[in-house]
XYZ file of C-alpha atoms in Angstrom:
772
model
C 16.621 -111.929 -59.647
C 13.415 -113.651 -60.809
C 12.845 -117.425 -60.794
C 10.883 -118.826 -63.810
C 7.557 -120.115 -62.541
C 7.723 -123.298 -64.609
C 11.049 -124.281 -63.055
C 9.799 -123.428 -59.537
C 6.652 -125.489 -60.096
C 8.776 -128.330 -61.390
C 10.894 -128.248 -58.295
C 7.919 -128.090 -55.949
C 5.824 -130.720 -57.770
C 8.215 -133.390 -59.151
C 8.581 -136.566 -57.157
C 12.213 -137.514 -56.661
C 14.357 -138.770 -53.877
C 15.525 -136.379 -51.175
C 19.087 -136.621 -52.348
C 18.161 -135.856 -55.962
C 16.007 -132.938 -54.923
C 18.767 -131.487 -52.779
C 21.133 -131.532 -55.732
C 18.528 -129.872 -57.901
C 17.980 -127.154 -55.285
C 21.686 -126.454 -54.958
C 22.085 -126.382 -58.723
C 19.187 -123.937 -59.076
C 19.790 -121.535 -56.153
C 23.448 -121.868 -55.235
C 24.513 -118.671 -56.971
C 21.181 -116.843 -56.769
C 21.090 -113.590 -54.724
C 17.724 -114.582 -53.311
C 17.338 -116.506 -50.057
C 16.285 -120.125 -50.576
C 15.460 -122.987 -48.205
C 13.727 -126.344 -48.696
C 11.882 -127.662 -45.646
C 10.681 -131.263 -45.431
C 7.754 -132.774 -43.580
C 5.537 -131.420 -40.846
C 8.602 -130.722 -38.630
C 9.999 -128.440 -41.327
C 13.342 -130.148 -41.458
C 15.915 -128.011 -43.237
C 16.631 -130.165 -46.223
C 18.636 -127.681 -48.333
C 19.519 -123.960 -48.395
C 21.710 -121.737 -50.499
C 24.630 -119.626 -49.191
C 22.445 -116.497 -49.123
C 20.167 -118.201 -46.586
C 23.007 -119.113 -44.242
C 24.547 -115.650 -44.620
C 21.349 -113.993 -43.499
C 19.864 -116.582 -41.124
C 22.617 -118.785 -40.011
C 25.989 -117.164 -40.097
C 28.161 -119.980 -38.762
C 25.122 -122.208 -38.315
C 25.231 -124.103 -41.658
C 23.738 -127.448 -40.532
C 20.895 -129.180 -42.323
C 18.809 -132.253 -41.539
C 17.220 -130.770 -38.410
C 13.925 -128.913 -37.893
C 14.330 -125.241 -38.664
C 12.711 -124.368 -35.327
C 15.569 -126.119 -33.536
C 18.256 -124.584 -35.714
C 16.799 -121.093 -35.372
C 14.698 -120.914 -32.202
C 14.206 -117.135 -32.547
C 11.806 -117.793 -35.469
C 9.178 -119.469 -33.304
C 8.114 -116.466 -31.183
C 7.872 -114.352 -34.348
C 5.200 -116.604 -35.945
C 7.330 -118.109 -38.719
C 6.683 -121.713 -37.678
C 2.945 -121.058 -37.488
C 2.907 -119.765 -41.040
C 4.919 -122.810 -42.233
C 2.431 -125.106 -40.487
C -0.460 -123.348 -42.211
C 1.121 -123.678 -45.663
C 1.960 -127.366 -45.061
C -1.488 -128.168 -43.751
C -3.559 -126.288 -46.336
C -1.322 -126.496 -49.377
C -1.907 -122.789 -49.939
C 1.035 -120.502 -50.659
C 1.754 -117.514 -48.384
C 3.345 -114.281 -49.543
C 4.392 -111.233 -47.479
C 6.142 -107.969 -48.299
C 8.345 -106.050 -45.869
C 8.093 -108.635 -43.143
C 10.201 -107.861 -40.066
C 12.423 -110.471 -38.431
C 14.912 -110.235 -35.628
C 17.701 -112.725 -36.376
C 20.775 -113.914 -34.588
C 21.784 -115.496 -31.344
C 21.108 -113.674 -28.065
C 23.444 -110.739 -27.709
C 24.064 -110.557 -31.452
C 20.562 -109.848 -32.768
C 19.929 -107.772 -35.812
C 16.759 -106.506 -37.408
C 15.916 -107.402 -41.012
C 13.077 -106.811 -43.470
C 12.122 -109.338 -46.196
C 9.732 -110.127 -49.010
C 8.688 -113.780 -48.383
C 7.126 -116.534 -50.471
C 6.152 -119.857 -48.778
C 5.209 -122.442 -51.468
C 3.896 -125.962 -50.651
C 6.001 -128.792 -52.170
C 4.098 -131.826 -53.459
C 5.115 -135.420 -54.250
C 4.168 -137.476 -57.325
C 0.608 -138.066 -56.155
C 0.038 -134.413 -55.231
C 0.473 -134.638 -51.477
C 2.312 -131.849 -49.665
C 5.575 -133.163 -48.353
C 7.363 -129.901 -47.575
C 7.620 -126.101 -47.957
C 9.885 -124.080 -50.229
C 10.905 -120.705 -48.765
C 12.133 -117.992 -51.108
C 12.876 -114.461 -49.765
C 14.534 -111.213 -50.764
C 16.004 -109.008 -48.059
C 14.714 -105.416 -48.291
C 16.409 -104.089 -45.172
C 18.536 -101.476 -47.015
C 15.502 -100.304 -48.959
C 13.433 -100.167 -45.791
C 16.126 -98.198 -43.960
C 16.460 -95.858 -46.926
C 12.730 -95.215 -46.796
C 12.857 -94.572 -43.059
C 15.882 -92.348 -43.531
C 14.138 -90.366 -46.267
C 11.035 -90.031 -44.082
C 13.072 -88.791 -41.129
C 14.886 -86.349 -43.376
C 11.546 -85.035 -44.650
C 10.355 -84.573 -41.084
C 13.514 -82.706 -40.182
C 13.257 -80.504 -43.272
C 9.645 -79.719 -42.381
C 10.756 -78.752 -38.890
C 13.427 -76.493 -40.359
C 10.910 -74.954 -42.769
C 8.482 -74.112 -39.970
C 11.287 -72.638 -37.879
C 11.082 -75.126 -35.034
C 13.563 -74.488 -32.196
C 17.075 -75.634 -33.097
C 17.424 -77.774 -29.975
C 14.184 -79.584 -30.862
C 15.364 -80.264 -34.435
C 18.743 -81.575 -33.318
C 17.309 -83.786 -30.590
C 14.655 -85.260 -32.900
C 17.358 -85.944 -35.481
C 19.582 -87.689 -32.943
C 16.740 -89.893 -31.717
C 15.717 -90.740 -35.311
C 19.244 -91.900 -36.173
C 19.467 -93.913 -32.968
C 16.149 -95.561 -33.824
C 17.439 -96.463 -37.292
C 20.733 -97.759 -35.881
C 20.299 -98.691 -32.208
C 24.022 -99.366 -31.826
C 24.790 -95.659 -32.421
C 24.787 -92.727 -29.976
C 24.494 -89.310 -31.631
C 25.818 -85.954 -30.449
C 25.890 -82.476 -32.002
C 28.137 -79.657 -30.820
C 27.673 -76.062 -31.999
C 30.545 -73.717 -32.805
C 30.894 -70.427 -30.952
C 30.876 -67.331 -33.179
C 34.672 -67.188 -32.881
C 34.945 -70.806 -34.118
C 37.354 -71.699 -31.314
C 34.999 -73.468 -28.930
C 32.182 -76.001 -29.224
C 28.981 -75.798 -27.208
C 26.488 -78.526 -26.355
C 23.807 -78.840 -29.015
C 22.206 -82.200 -28.317
C 23.116 -85.648 -27.057
C 19.940 -87.186 -25.682
C 21.456 -90.633 -25.066
C 24.707 -89.424 -23.545
C 25.021 -89.020 -19.777
C 24.451 -85.499 -18.460
C 27.895 -85.366 -16.870
C 29.474 -86.119 -20.244
C 27.477 -83.413 -22.076
C 28.377 -80.914 -19.355
C 32.061 -81.857 -19.486
C 32.435 -81.333 -23.241
C 30.304 -78.177 -23.355
C 32.702 -75.382 -24.295
C 35.534 -77.674 -25.365
C 38.202 -75.914 -27.420
C 39.025 -76.863 -30.979
C 42.530 -78.164 -31.593
C 44.670 -80.809 -33.290
C 44.328 -83.315 -30.421
C 41.070 -82.537 -28.649
C 39.101 -85.741 -28.995
C 37.235 -86.505 -32.196
C 35.002 -83.412 -32.294
C 37.595 -80.806 -31.327
C 40.017 -82.243 -33.853
C 37.390 -82.481 -36.626
C 36.411 -78.852 -36.035
C 40.056 -77.793 -36.100
C 40.926 -79.763 -39.241
C 37.517 -79.192 -40.885
C 37.635 -82.842 -41.944
C 36.062 -86.091 -40.621
C 37.935 -87.752 -37.766
C 37.407 -91.478 -37.126
C 38.523 -92.875 -33.790
C 37.784 -96.596 -33.692
C 39.229 -97.124 -30.186
C 39.089 -94.190 -27.787
C 41.166 -95.966 -25.154
C 44.243 -96.154 -27.393
C 43.903 -93.116 -29.673
C 46.300 -90.257 -28.716
C 43.774 -87.641 -29.798
C 41.655 -88.621 -26.794
C 44.459 -88.138 -24.297
C 42.992 -86.511 -21.219
C 39.430 -87.480 -22.181
C 39.717 -91.273 -22.161
C 38.609 -91.586 -18.520
C 35.572 -89.386 -19.217
C 34.657 -91.596 -22.181
C 35.178 -94.767 -20.137
C 32.824 -93.481 -17.407
C 30.213 -92.740 -20.103
C 30.658 -96.208 -21.634
C 31.983 -94.929 -24.959
C 34.596 -96.841 -26.967
C 34.553 -95.321 -30.477
C 33.684 -91.928 -31.908
C 33.331 -90.792 -35.525
C 33.022 -87.022 -35.894
C 32.166 -84.994 -38.999
C 32.552 -81.180 -39.143
C 29.385 -79.261 -39.946
C 30.278 -76.593 -42.489
C 28.190 -73.807 -43.941
C 27.893 -72.805 -47.576
C 30.829 -70.407 -47.193
C 32.931 -73.061 -45.435
C 32.113 -71.510 -42.058
C 32.436 -73.905 -39.134
C 28.971 -74.450 -37.639
C 29.690 -77.391 -35.342
C 30.361 -81.146 -35.336
C 28.191 -84.229 -35.852
C 29.413 -87.244 -33.860
C 28.375 -90.912 -33.708
C 29.591 -92.970 -30.728
C 29.814 -96.745 -30.238
C 30.016 -98.612 -26.963
C 32.544 -101.051 -28.431
C 35.615 -100.338 -30.572
C 34.500 -100.275 -34.179
C 35.502 -99.049 -37.618
C 32.613 -97.418 -39.499
C 31.145 -99.089 -42.558
C 30.526 -97.166 -45.742
C 26.848 -96.778 -44.850
C 27.828 -95.240 -41.505
C 30.019 -92.668 -43.240
C 27.237 -91.877 -45.714
C 24.726 -91.573 -42.863
C 27.002 -89.187 -40.994
C 27.584 -87.030 -44.074
C 23.869 -86.884 -44.911
C 22.781 -85.776 -41.463
C 25.702 -83.379 -41.149
C 24.331 -81.588 -44.208
C 20.840 -81.437 -42.711
C 22.302 -80.196 -39.435
C 24.157 -77.470 -41.324
C 20.910 -76.403 -42.947
C 19.144 -76.315 -39.561
C 21.932 -74.291 -37.929
C 22.128 -71.806 -40.800
C 18.368 -71.412 -40.807
C 18.426 -70.879 -37.063
C 21.184 -68.300 -37.332
C 19.344 -66.507 -40.130
C 16.184 -66.398 -38.042
C 18.099 -65.202 -35.004
C 19.781 -62.530 -37.103
C 16.396 -61.511 -38.487
C 14.882 -61.328 -35.012
C 17.877 -59.370 -33.770
C 17.540 -56.987 -36.717
C 13.839 -56.584 -35.953
C 14.624 -55.908 -32.302
C 17.238 -53.348 -33.306
C 14.809 -51.769 -35.734
C 12.105 -51.712 -33.070
C 14.525 -50.216 -30.554
C 15.643 -47.649 -33.127
C 12.018 -46.714 -33.837
C 11.317 -46.422 -30.123
C 14.436 -44.326 -29.632
C 13.507 -42.088 -32.550
C 9.938 -41.756 -31.266
C 11.231 -40.899 -27.794
C 13.656 -38.301 -29.124
C 11.070 -36.781 -31.479
C 8.326 -36.699 -28.845
C 10.719 -35.273 -26.282
C 12.043 -32.709 -28.747
C 8.515 -31.653 -29.644
C 7.563 -31.288 -25.986
C 10.691 -29.284 -25.241
C 10.234 -27.075 -28.296
C 6.699 -26.219 -27.185
C 8.071 -24.608 -24.056
C 8.501 -20.896 -24.875
C 10.888 -20.026 -22.070
C 14.493 -20.951 -21.406
C 14.102 -22.528 -17.970
C 10.884 -24.300 -18.954
C 12.736 -26.068 -21.820
C 15.432 -27.417 -19.543
C 13.028 -28.407 -16.793
C 10.900 -30.218 -19.379
C 14.013 -32.082 -20.542
C 14.736 -33.183 -16.972
C 11.191 -34.506 -16.520
C 11.327 -36.459 -19.783
C 14.525 -38.312 -18.864
C 12.938 -39.832 -15.728
C 12.275 -42.706 -15.731
C 12.816 -43.193 -19.482
C 16.611 -42.923 -19.222
C 17.471 -42.869 -15.524
C 15.794 -42.708 -12.103
C 17.491 -39.422 -11.188
C 18.374 -36.353 -13.249
C 19.725 -32.877 -12.606
C 20.296 -29.896 -14.880
C 22.888 -27.198 -14.211
C 23.341 -23.955 -16.163
C 25.783 -21.069 -16.103
C 24.239 -17.664 -15.384
C 26.189 -14.484 -14.822
C 29.374 -16.503 -14.495
C 27.975 -18.787 -11.792
C 26.778 -22.407 -12.040
C 23.489 -23.302 -10.443
C 21.140 -26.269 -10.494
C 17.819 -25.311 -12.062
C 16.049 -28.688 -12.315
C 15.845 -32.017 -10.503
C 13.687 -34.958 -11.611
C 13.505 -38.263 -9.756
C 11.526 -41.467 -9.808
C 11.271 -41.522 -6.019
C 11.631 -39.275 -3.023
C 14.631 -41.279 -1.846
C 16.459 -40.623 -5.101
C 15.944 -36.876 -4.823
C 16.986 -36.836 -1.157
C 20.152 -38.661 -2.122
C 21.466 -35.489 -3.742
C 21.257 -33.676 -0.417
C 23.639 -36.056 1.326
C 27.100 -34.699 2.209
C 29.636 -35.160 -0.547
C 27.225 -36.394 -3.208
C 26.190 -32.986 -4.446
C 29.798 -31.776 -4.307
C 30.983 -34.729 -6.390
C 28.389 -34.051 -9.072
C 29.144 -30.333 -8.955
C 32.822 -31.048 -9.600
C 31.930 -33.301 -12.529
C 29.616 -30.597 -13.891
C 32.435 -28.049 -13.672
C 34.743 -30.356 -15.632
C 32.146 -30.926 -18.346
C 31.449 -27.192 -18.614
C 35.170 -26.657 -19.125
C 35.729 -29.532 -21.575
C 32.405 -29.593 -23.409
C 32.553 -33.424 -23.544
C 30.513 -36.169 -21.883
C 31.930 -37.624 -18.683
C 30.942 -40.961 -17.158
C 31.871 -42.655 -13.910
C 31.266 -46.323 -13.092
C 32.212 -46.332 -9.441
C 29.337 -45.823 -6.984
C 28.474 -42.159 -6.667
C 29.531 -40.999 -3.238
C 32.144 -43.755 -2.813
C 35.832 -43.257 -3.595
C 36.939 -44.559 -7.020
C 39.425 -47.414 -7.155
C 41.985 -45.100 -8.748
C 41.444 -41.515 -7.649
C 41.570 -38.946 -10.431
C 44.310 -36.379 -10.433
C 43.214 -33.015 -9.209
C 41.321 -31.210 -11.903
C 41.577 -34.122 -14.386
C 38.336 -35.310 -15.919
C 37.126 -38.795 -15.034
C 37.954 -41.382 -17.667
C 35.078 -42.278 -19.997
C 34.783 -46.042 -19.584
C 32.767 -46.326 -22.780
C 35.638 -44.986 -24.876
C 37.515 -47.394 -27.152
C 40.252 -49.200 -25.288
C 38.777 -48.492 -21.878
C 38.976 -51.392 -19.381
C 35.918 -53.623 -19.123
C 34.335 -53.265 -15.683
C 33.809 -56.192 -13.382
C 30.134 -57.107 -13.488
C 30.136 -57.379 -9.724
C 31.079 -53.704 -9.471
C 27.761 -52.697 -11.022
C 25.903 -53.933 -7.984
C 28.089 -52.151 -5.433
C 26.242 -50.138 -2.771
C 25.671 -46.495 -3.619
C 26.875 -45.099 -0.336
C 30.165 -45.440 1.468
C 29.614 -47.983 4.280
C 32.058 -46.063 6.454
C 29.987 -42.888 6.162
C 27.522 -42.789 9.035
C 25.593 -39.838 7.622
C 24.875 -41.492 4.255
C 21.239 -41.195 3.140
C 18.886 -44.013 2.285
C 21.040 -47.160 2.488
C 18.644 -49.046 0.193
C 19.354 -46.747 -2.750
C 22.042 -48.268 -4.974
C 23.668 -45.701 -7.216
C 26.149 -47.297 -9.572
C 27.103 -44.662 -12.076
C 26.529 -41.169 -13.357
C 26.938 -39.464 -16.711
C 27.269 -35.735 -17.306
C 26.260 -34.597 -20.797
C 27.079 -31.060 -21.972
C 24.383 -28.689 -23.196
C 26.154 -27.005 -26.077
C 24.940 -24.696 -28.801
C 26.789 -22.484 -31.275
C 30.077 -23.734 -29.883
C 29.288 -22.697 -26.310
C 28.577 -25.053 -23.399
C 26.084 -23.327 -21.121
C 24.808 -26.258 -19.055
C 25.065 -29.926 -18.097
C 22.509 -32.740 -18.008
C 23.419 -35.306 -15.315
C 21.859 -38.763 -15.119
C 22.402 -41.062 -12.133
C 21.986 -44.829 -12.550
C 20.887 -47.680 -10.288
C 21.402 -51.425 -10.862
C 17.915 -51.894 -12.311
C 18.401 -48.957 -14.699
C 22.046 -49.096 -15.864
C 23.588 -46.341 -17.946
C 24.875 -48.245 -20.944
C 26.195 -46.806 -24.194
C 22.719 -46.857 -25.679
C 21.237 -44.709 -22.897
C 24.182 -42.319 -23.011
C 23.764 -41.880 -26.769
C 20.071 -41.069 -26.273
C 20.945 -38.618 -23.501
C 23.486 -36.888 -25.744
C 21.005 -36.585 -28.610
C 18.300 -35.287 -26.279
C 20.743 -32.830 -24.721
C 21.797 -31.604 -28.154
C 18.219 -30.926 -29.195
C 17.232 -29.468 -25.840
C 20.250 -27.153 -25.877
C 19.197 -25.803 -29.266
C 15.587 -25.349 -28.123
C 16.676 -23.695 -24.874
C 18.974 -21.355 -26.753
C 16.165 -20.432 -29.129
C 13.824 -19.901 -26.181
C 16.463 -17.726 -24.536
C 16.727 -15.615 -27.656
C 12.949 -15.513 -27.972
C 12.588 -14.359 -24.371
C 15.251 -11.702 -24.838
C 13.641 -10.538 -28.063
C 10.180 -10.340 -26.509
C 11.584 -8.449 -23.529
C 13.430 -6.061 -25.827
C 10.330 -5.501 -27.968
C 8.186 -4.876 -24.895
C 10.728 -2.502 -23.413
C 10.988 -0.603 -26.677
C 7.215 -0.590 -27.113
C 6.784 0.704 -23.592
C 9.143 3.560 -24.436
C 6.878 4.550 -27.312
C 3.765 4.685 -25.134
C 3.107 6.918 -22.140
C 4.108 5.183 -18.919
C 0.778 6.208 -17.388
C -2.195 8.258 -18.424
C -2.346 11.677 -16.772
C -5.165 12.872 -14.536
C -7.282 15.502 -16.315
C -9.826 17.482 -14.275
C -13.330 16.775 -15.562
C -12.259 13.793 -17.680
C -11.664 10.101 -17.244
C -9.060 8.288 -19.383
C -8.472 4.642 -20.231
C -6.296 2.960 -22.865
C -5.277 -0.513 -24.007
C -2.567 -1.935 -26.250
C -2.268 -5.558 -27.480
C 0.738 -6.367 -29.702
C 0.274 -8.656 -32.670
C 1.418 -12.298 -32.634
C 3.957 -13.181 -29.953
C 5.112 -9.608 -29.455
C 8.523 -10.168 -31.052
C 8.449 -6.967 -33.110
C 7.706 -3.404 -32.069
C 4.294 -2.467 -33.401
C 3.290 0.700 -35.243
C 0.209 1.502 -33.140
C 0.582 4.246 -30.540
C -1.363 6.714 -28.422
C -0.378 9.654 -26.249
C -1.906 12.229 -23.890
C 0.109 15.248 -22.714
C -0.569 18.753 -21.220
C -0.435 22.014 -23.166
C -0.260 25.649 -22.059
C -3.444 27.496 -21.040
C -4.921 24.489 -19.246
C -5.277 22.529 -22.450
C -4.507 18.884 -23.155
C -3.455 17.122 -26.310
C -4.322 13.562 -27.201
C -3.700 11.403 -30.240
C -3.824 7.850 -31.554
C -2.098 6.603 -34.686
C -0.773 3.712 -36.728
C 2.620 3.674 -38.481
C 3.047 1.613 -41.644
C 5.179 -1.472 -40.974
C 6.709 -3.035 -37.866
C 10.024 -3.363 -36.147
C 12.812 -0.840 -35.803
C 11.667 1.355 -38.694
C 8.144 1.596 -37.259
C 9.562 2.347 -33.818
C 11.725 5.141 -35.246
C 8.743 6.674 -37.046
C 6.516 6.353 -33.980
C 9.083 8.111 -31.850
C 9.476 10.890 -34.437
C 5.673 11.416 -34.621
C 5.278 11.576 -30.843
C 8.204 13.916 -30.280
C 7.232 16.156 -33.210
C 3.653 16.367 -31.908
C 4.756 17.247 -28.393
C 7.156 19.918 -29.638
C 4.823 21.451 -32.232
C 1.748 21.463 -29.954
C 3.523 23.727 -27.472
C 4.291 26.281 -30.178
C 1.149 26.065 -32.322
C -2.427 26.603 -31.159
C -4.194 25.103 -34.190
C -4.450 21.300 -34.254
C -4.287 21.373 -38.074
C -0.955 23.171 -37.866
C 0.379 20.543 -35.474
C -0.621 17.755 -37.859
C 0.920 19.680 -40.766
C 4.191 19.860 -38.826
C 4.097 16.082 -38.300
C 3.454 15.563 -42.026
C 6.389 17.821 -42.890
C 8.694 15.823 -40.639
C 7.559 12.593 -42.261
C 7.963 14.004 -45.771
C 11.543 15.032 -45.047
C 12.381 11.532 -43.777
C 14.485 9.389 -46.120
C 12.554 6.222 -45.230
C 10.362 4.928 -48.042
C 6.683 4.091 -47.384
C 6.824 6.183 -44.212
C 3.033 6.547 -43.896
C 1.076 7.294 -40.739
C -2.650 7.404 -39.951
C -3.506 9.742 -37.090
C -6.260 11.314 -35.018
C -5.010 14.353 -33.156
C -7.045 16.496 -30.820
C -6.953 19.069 -28.067
C -9.417 19.477 -25.207
C -10.277 22.136 -22.714
C -12.873 22.422 -20.036
C -16.098 24.336 -20.752
C -19.190 25.307 -18.797
C -21.085 22.287 -20.118
C -18.257 19.738 -19.899
C -15.375 19.330 -22.361
C -14.707 20.888 -25.744
C -12.637 18.900 -28.239
C -10.975 20.051 -31.471
C -10.222 16.961 -33.604
C -8.436 16.396 -36.881
C -8.390 13.063 -38.702
C -5.632 11.985 -41.130
C -6.567 8.698 -42.799
C -7.317 6.989 -39.493
C -10.291 4.962 -38.257
C -13.101 7.502 -37.653
C -13.515 8.523 -34.002
C -16.760 7.515 -32.247
C -18.753 9.557 -29.741
C -20.757 7.528 -27.288
C -23.343 9.729 -25.640
C -24.532 9.212 -22.095
C -27.862 7.888 -23.374
C -26.073 5.099 -25.300
C -26.305 6.534 -28.799
C -23.141 6.386 -30.885
C -22.013 8.985 -33.398
C -19.307 8.661 -36.036
C -17.010 11.599 -36.816
C -16.241 10.919 -40.426
C -14.197 14.009 -41.254
C -12.069 13.445 -44.370
C -8.278 13.423 -44.211
C -5.333 11.861 -46.069
C -2.567 9.720 -44.597
C 0.477 11.617 -43.360
C 3.766 11.275 -45.209
C 2.231 10.895 -48.676
C 2.583 14.518 -49.845
C 4.802 17.364 -48.609
C 1.764 19.541 -47.807
C -1.143 18.597 -45.580
C -4.542 20.170 -46.139
C -6.995 19.498 -43.389
C -9.353 21.234 -40.981
C -10.360 20.372 -37.469
C -13.881 19.783 -36.165
C -15.236 20.667 -32.736
C -17.088 18.265 -30.477
C -18.674 18.993 -27.102
C -18.791 16.269 -24.474
C -21.265 16.534 -21.645
C -20.910 14.465 -18.487
C -21.259 10.762 -19.376
C -20.269 11.289 -23.018
C -17.157 9.485 -24.274
C -14.741 9.828 -27.176
C -13.597 6.409 -28.409
C -10.466 6.147 -30.567
C -9.194 2.826 -31.944
C -6.654 1.589 -34.498
C -7.520 -0.590 -37.489
C -6.265 -3.690 -35.651
C -9.656 -3.627 -33.915
C -11.953 -2.791 -36.818
C -10.109 -5.172 -39.173
C -10.019 -8.117 -36.763
C -11.238 -11.171 -38.706
C -13.566 -13.980 -37.747
C -12.871 -17.552 -38.889
C -14.881 -16.938 -42.066
C -12.752 -13.875 -42.924
C -15.377 -11.258 -42.062
C -14.148 -7.970 -40.482
C -15.239 -6.749 -37.065
C -15.646 -3.241 -38.647
C -16.940 0.085 -37.253
C -20.563 -1.087 -37.078
C -19.835 -3.920 -34.629
C -17.661 -1.499 -32.669
C -20.584 0.930 -32.414
C -22.955 -1.881 -31.398
C -20.556 -2.998 -28.682
C -20.396 0.541 -27.287
C -24.154 0.989 -27.409
C -24.740 -2.305 -25.618
C -22.701 -1.226 -22.596
C -25.566 0.957 -21.329
C -27.916 -1.960 -20.908
C -25.455 -3.977 -18.849
C -24.410 -1.127 -16.572
C -27.943 0.205 -16.075
C -28.801 -2.996 -14.200
C -26.261 -2.050 -11.569
C -27.811 1.389 -11.063
C -25.251 3.372 -13.045
C -26.322 5.930 -15.633
C -23.211 5.812 -17.823
C -20.109 3.651 -18.115
C -16.607 4.783 -17.257
C -13.755 4.971 -19.760
C -12.304 1.743 -18.351
C -15.659 -0.021 -18.753
C -15.838 0.964 -22.405
C -12.275 -0.309 -23.012
C -13.209 -3.633 -21.446
C -16.362 -3.847 -23.571
C -14.451 -3.207 -26.804
C -11.756 -5.780 -25.942
C -14.352 -8.428 -24.997
C -16.348 -7.869 -28.180
C -13.284 -8.186 -30.429
C -12.112 -11.329 -28.640
C -15.565 -12.927 -28.848
C -15.690 -12.174 -32.568
C -12.131 -12.994 -33.707
C -10.670 -15.057 -30.877
C -7.379 -14.561 -29.079
C -5.350 -14.400 -32.282
C -4.075 -10.893 -32.931
C -2.691 -10.590 -36.470
C -2.301 -6.816 -36.083
C -1.598 -4.489 -33.180
C -4.719 -3.277 -31.372
C -4.797 0.066 -29.533
C -7.710 1.996 -28.039
C -8.018 5.285 -26.150
C -11.245 6.418 -24.423
C -11.849 9.871 -22.969
C -15.031 10.352 -20.861
C -16.438 13.637 -19.568
C -17.202 13.443 -15.844
């Protein structure tokens, strides 16, 4: 409400009697919502005041005619009288906005905020004879501003993800600062919504906060428990007499609490988040502003709790995602390492090493071989853990569990200490119950720290080793369980469901890799055995000649190669030799190789001409029903002569033979000849070569001449000849005049490896015959 300035000036300047002026004041301000008081003289005698003044300043003190400092002594220490003196003495008005005053008698003080105007009052001659005080109370506006500021601060805290306890405590203290008569408490709902946990209560005694922490919700469980149960505000104006506080009234009395107003904190989906409570130390019914204050901060509290839960859920999801990535990385890395192992036992031993200490401090692996179970791997984080397996009874217990898992093909776990009797012994032959299965009893947490060894057993191993549990995981592939992975746990490395799941996944992958390695090993062994059957077990001793041969299968040696060589005796002190290459690999190549060798051995005993022997081999190949049954071959016969050795050679589409003379020169025998098996008739003639002592015949397959460097270039016959020629220089330094057959084989192998590396894309065979 505004007061016209002309009327105010008239009141403050017109000279009338005190009585007349009092009537004028009452007529002007009696019904005004502003605070009005007329003070007279230097003592500031309260001459007149409207009801609004007495309601704010005086309450029951409605007397006039006395100095205002005597009527309201609390104004003196706050500087009000000094300001009145200054206005009276100087005649200058004083105005203030948002001035703070503490009003009321001792014990009943209240804080107020006002916009003041102190105007000097003058008589007819212009002298100041008093002061007019006009004020508007702005306490609600001031509190609203403070409330809005506190709410902004809280919202900023929520936005920057401050800790929930910090937000709630700051909120409680802010409300208590705004309304010192209030005590604020927040309880948080458990996920099940049936209990309330301590959130904050900075002004409540510790014993009280501890006592109500975990209180259940219900129809008569104080104000907060009841509000949470009903999901509606609960106002208890007198705790001592309210039946809902039965059983808690003594606790409240000890804490000095007499009234409690509780509001449920509900989420957007009507989920119970907690309760917001305001306590009073005297019985009291809340005013409308108290209810509004409670509702406003309950909403902010709900926002803070939901934000906190969302952040916690996000962090938990990130932790789960991180754990999942780590688990996946562990499984993938472990699987890769296990897969790299080419042999069966190496795979399983690698698996055992990888589980320690990643999954458990102790691991064993058992497999079934030839109908018997044996332990093939042990991995441990310490010597004591490994020695634990050697103690009496421990190994037997694990062996029995392994036998059960091999029979059932399912994972078995045991929570009782390994080596100590279980609380309920299993029936004979019955598998131990899986305590991670749905419906299984929850173990006592104290059991997990039980000692690993039986205290009554005097021969128990290391007493400091606590073994709390084991798990046996089957190694199964193609429906067959062939082994068991056993992990043993200690209190610092428990075997929870997560670890067991990782162990099962690792065992599944390792079982597949081990099975593949087993098949690979068997296949390599079979290929080598079959290849060995297609080559002579040993080179014969030939008078006047030295022999050496080599054979390197292509790749990993999984398939039988088509390269072969052979040396065998003939009648009349003659010897036959040959080297060849069958088109293709595998069983078909092995069949053809065997046919060529056996045909050559049979025909060479009946025929004296090498060309006839080769023609017989060609005829056998031509009659074969196998398509693309082609063979390259060098066949020859030797006999001793006066000068050394005489050789009759025939070449059929094979790498040309090389003659390395004793002086280091190399000759190429490039006689023409078609592959065998192409046409029914073979037309070829043999050539004769004489070898003197130190001369050598070198026969190789195209796996040597067609070995490739990294740039794709072939090793070819020229590099082969250079390698043979270079041998003389190296051996001459050691005082030898000519290399042996074995030395030449080594030189050829070293030259090919230096040129093309260890990779062997094709079979490589070589046969060297040296005249001695």
